[in-house]
Amino acid sequence: DLNDNAPTFTPSSFSASVFENMTVGSSVLTLVASDEDSAPFKAFAYTLADPTGTFGVNSTAGVVYLLRSLDREVTKSYSLVASTLPLPTALASVDITVLDVNDNGPTFGTHVPSAIEVDETTAVPHFLLQVTATDPDEGLN
């Protein structure tokens, strides 16, 4: 046999969703590829192109894992490319969505007084103050 068949990924694209508080070193997903050649030509290694350096891959098992902490408020998703080596190579897209956790406290507007004075003869009910607060987390958390 010759090394005349390129490996193929099954499926041709991979996706996963992970929470932004995922522990560094945790597994995200597992790439699966196969090669129709006979040994020793059916051996290949997995590689992962990630310009951010956030994810890595175990070259023999195909397990994609987290290399750095995530922050959904900074990066909501990653689009990566997995490949096999040596040539001929196979390519697969890897899309990872970062899910939000409630990790940011609220912040109040810049014009919030630290105290207000109310005359004791003020009628009840009476509107005194309106305060707004925001946080960068997604949704109602």
Coordinates of C-alpha atoms in Angstrom, one line a residue:
D1 CA 0.0 0.0 0.0
L2 CA 1.0 3.6 -0.6
N3 CA 0.1 6.7 1.3
D4 CA -2.4 7.6 -1.4
N5 CA -5.5 8.3 0.7
A6 CA -6.0 11.4 2.7
P7 CA -7.6 11.0 6.1
T8 CA -11.2 12.2 6.4
F9 CA -13.0 13.8 9.3
T10 CA -16.3 12.5 10.4
P11 CA -18.2 14.8 10.5
S12 CA -16.5 17.4 8.4
S13 CA -17.3 20.1 11.0
F14 CA -17.3 20.0 14.8
S15 CA -19.1 22.3 17.2
A16 CA -19.3 22.7 21.0
S17 CA -20.7 25.1 23.6
V18 CA -18.8 25.7 26.8
F19 CA -19.4 27.9 29.8
E20 CA -16.9 30.8 30.3
N21 CA -15.9 29.4 33.7
M22 CA -14.7 26.1 32.3
T23 CA -11.4 24.9 34.0
V24 CA -8.2 25.3 32.0
G25 CA -7.2 21.8 30.8
S26 CA -10.8 20.6 30.4
S27 CA -11.9 18.7 27.3
V28 CA -14.1 20.6 24.9
L29 CA -14.8 18.0 22.1
T30 CA -13.1 15.1 20.4
L31 CA -12.1 15.2 16.7
V32 CA -12.6 11.9 14.7
A33 CA -10.8 11.1 11.5
S34 CA -9.9 7.9 9.7
D35 CA -7.6 6.9 6.9
E36 CA -8.2 4.1 4.4
D37 CA -4.5 3.4 3.9
S38 CA -2.9 0.4 5.5
A39 CA -0.2 0.6 8.2
P40 CA 2.2 2.4 8.4
F41 CA 0.5 4.9 6.1
K42 CA -2.8 5.1 8.0
A43 CA -1.0 6.9 11.0
F44 CA -1.7 10.6 11.3
A45 CA -1.6 13.3 13.9
Y46 CA -4.3 15.9 14.7
T47 CA -3.4 19.6 14.6
L48 CA -5.5 22.7 15.5
A49 CA -5.0 26.2 14.1
D50 CA -6.0 28.6 16.8
P51 CA -4.4 32.1 16.4
T52 CA -5.6 33.1 19.9
G53 CA -3.8 30.2 21.7
T54 CA -7.0 29.4 23.7
F55 CA -7.4 25.8 22.6
G56 CA -5.1 22.9 21.9
V57 CA -5.5 19.4 20.7
N58 CA -4.0 16.0 21.7
S59 CA -2.2 15.0 18.5
T60 CA -3.0 11.3 18.9
A61 CA -6.5 11.2 20.6
G62 CA -8.0 14.3 18.8
V63 CA -9.2 15.7 22.1
V64 CA -9.6 19.5 21.9
Y65 CA -9.0 21.1 25.3
L66 CA -8.9 24.5 26.9
L67 CA -5.4 26.2 27.2
R68 CA -6.5 29.6 28.7
S69 CA -9.4 31.1 30.6
L70 CA -12.4 32.2 28.7
D71 CA -14.4 35.4 29.0
R72 CA -17.6 35.6 27.1
E73 CA -17.8 39.3 27.5
V74 CA -14.5 39.6 25.5
T75 CA -14.9 36.7 23.0
K76 CA -18.3 35.0 22.3
S77 CA -17.1 32.3 19.9
Y78 CA -14.1 30.8 18.2
S79 CA -13.8 29.5 14.6
L80 CA -10.8 27.1 14.3
V81 CA -9.5 24.7 11.7
A82 CA -8.5 21.2 12.5
S83 CA -6.2 19.2 10.2
T84 CA -4.2 16.0 10.0
L85 CA -0.5 15.5 9.3
P86 CA 1.5 14.3 7.3
L87 CA 0.3 15.0 3.8
P88 CA -2.1 14.2 2.3
T89 CA -4.1 16.1 4.9
A90 CA -7.7 16.5 5.9
L91 CA -9.4 19.7 7.1
A92 CA -12.4 20.3 9.4
S93 CA -14.0 23.4 10.9
V94 CA -14.3 23.7 14.7
D95 CA -16.7 26.2 16.1
I96 CA -16.8 26.8 19.8
T97 CA -19.5 29.0 21.4
V98 CA -18.8 30.5 24.9
L99 CA -21.8 30.5 27.2
D100 CA -22.3 33.2 29.8
V101 CA -22.2 32.8 33.6
N102 CA -23.1 35.5 36.1
D103 CA -19.5 36.7 36.8
N104 CA -19.9 40.4 36.6
G105 CA -21.5 42.6 39.3
P106 CA -23.7 45.6 38.4
T107 CA -22.2 49.0 38.0
F108 CA -24.2 52.2 38.7
G109 CA -24.3 55.3 36.5
T110 CA -21.8 58.0 37.1
H111 CA -24.3 60.6 38.5
V112 CA -25.6 58.7 41.5
P113 CA -25.6 60.8 44.7
S114 CA -24.3 59.3 47.8
A115 CA -27.1 60.9 49.9
I116 CA -30.3 62.8 49.3
E117 CA -32.2 65.1 51.6
V118 CA -36.0 64.8 52.1
D119 CA -38.0 67.2 54.1
E120 CA -40.0 65.6 56.8
T121 CA -43.2 67.1 55.5
T122 CA -42.8 65.5 52.0
A123 CA -46.0 63.7 51.1
V124 CA -45.9 59.9 50.8
P125 CA -45.6 58.4 48.2
H126 CA -43.2 60.8 46.6
F127 CA -40.6 60.1 43.9
L128 CA -37.2 60.7 45.3
L129 CA -34.5 59.1 43.1
Q130 CA -34.1 56.9 40.1
V131 CA -30.9 54.8 39.8
T132 CA -29.9 52.6 36.9
A133 CA -27.4 49.7 37.0
T134 CA -26.0 47.6 34.2
D135 CA -23.7 44.6 33.9
P136 CA -22.1 43.0 30.8
D137 CA -23.5 39.5 31.5
E138 CA -26.0 38.1 29.0
G139 CA -29.7 38.0 29.9
L140 CA -31.2 38.3 33.4
N141 CA -28.2 37.2 35.4

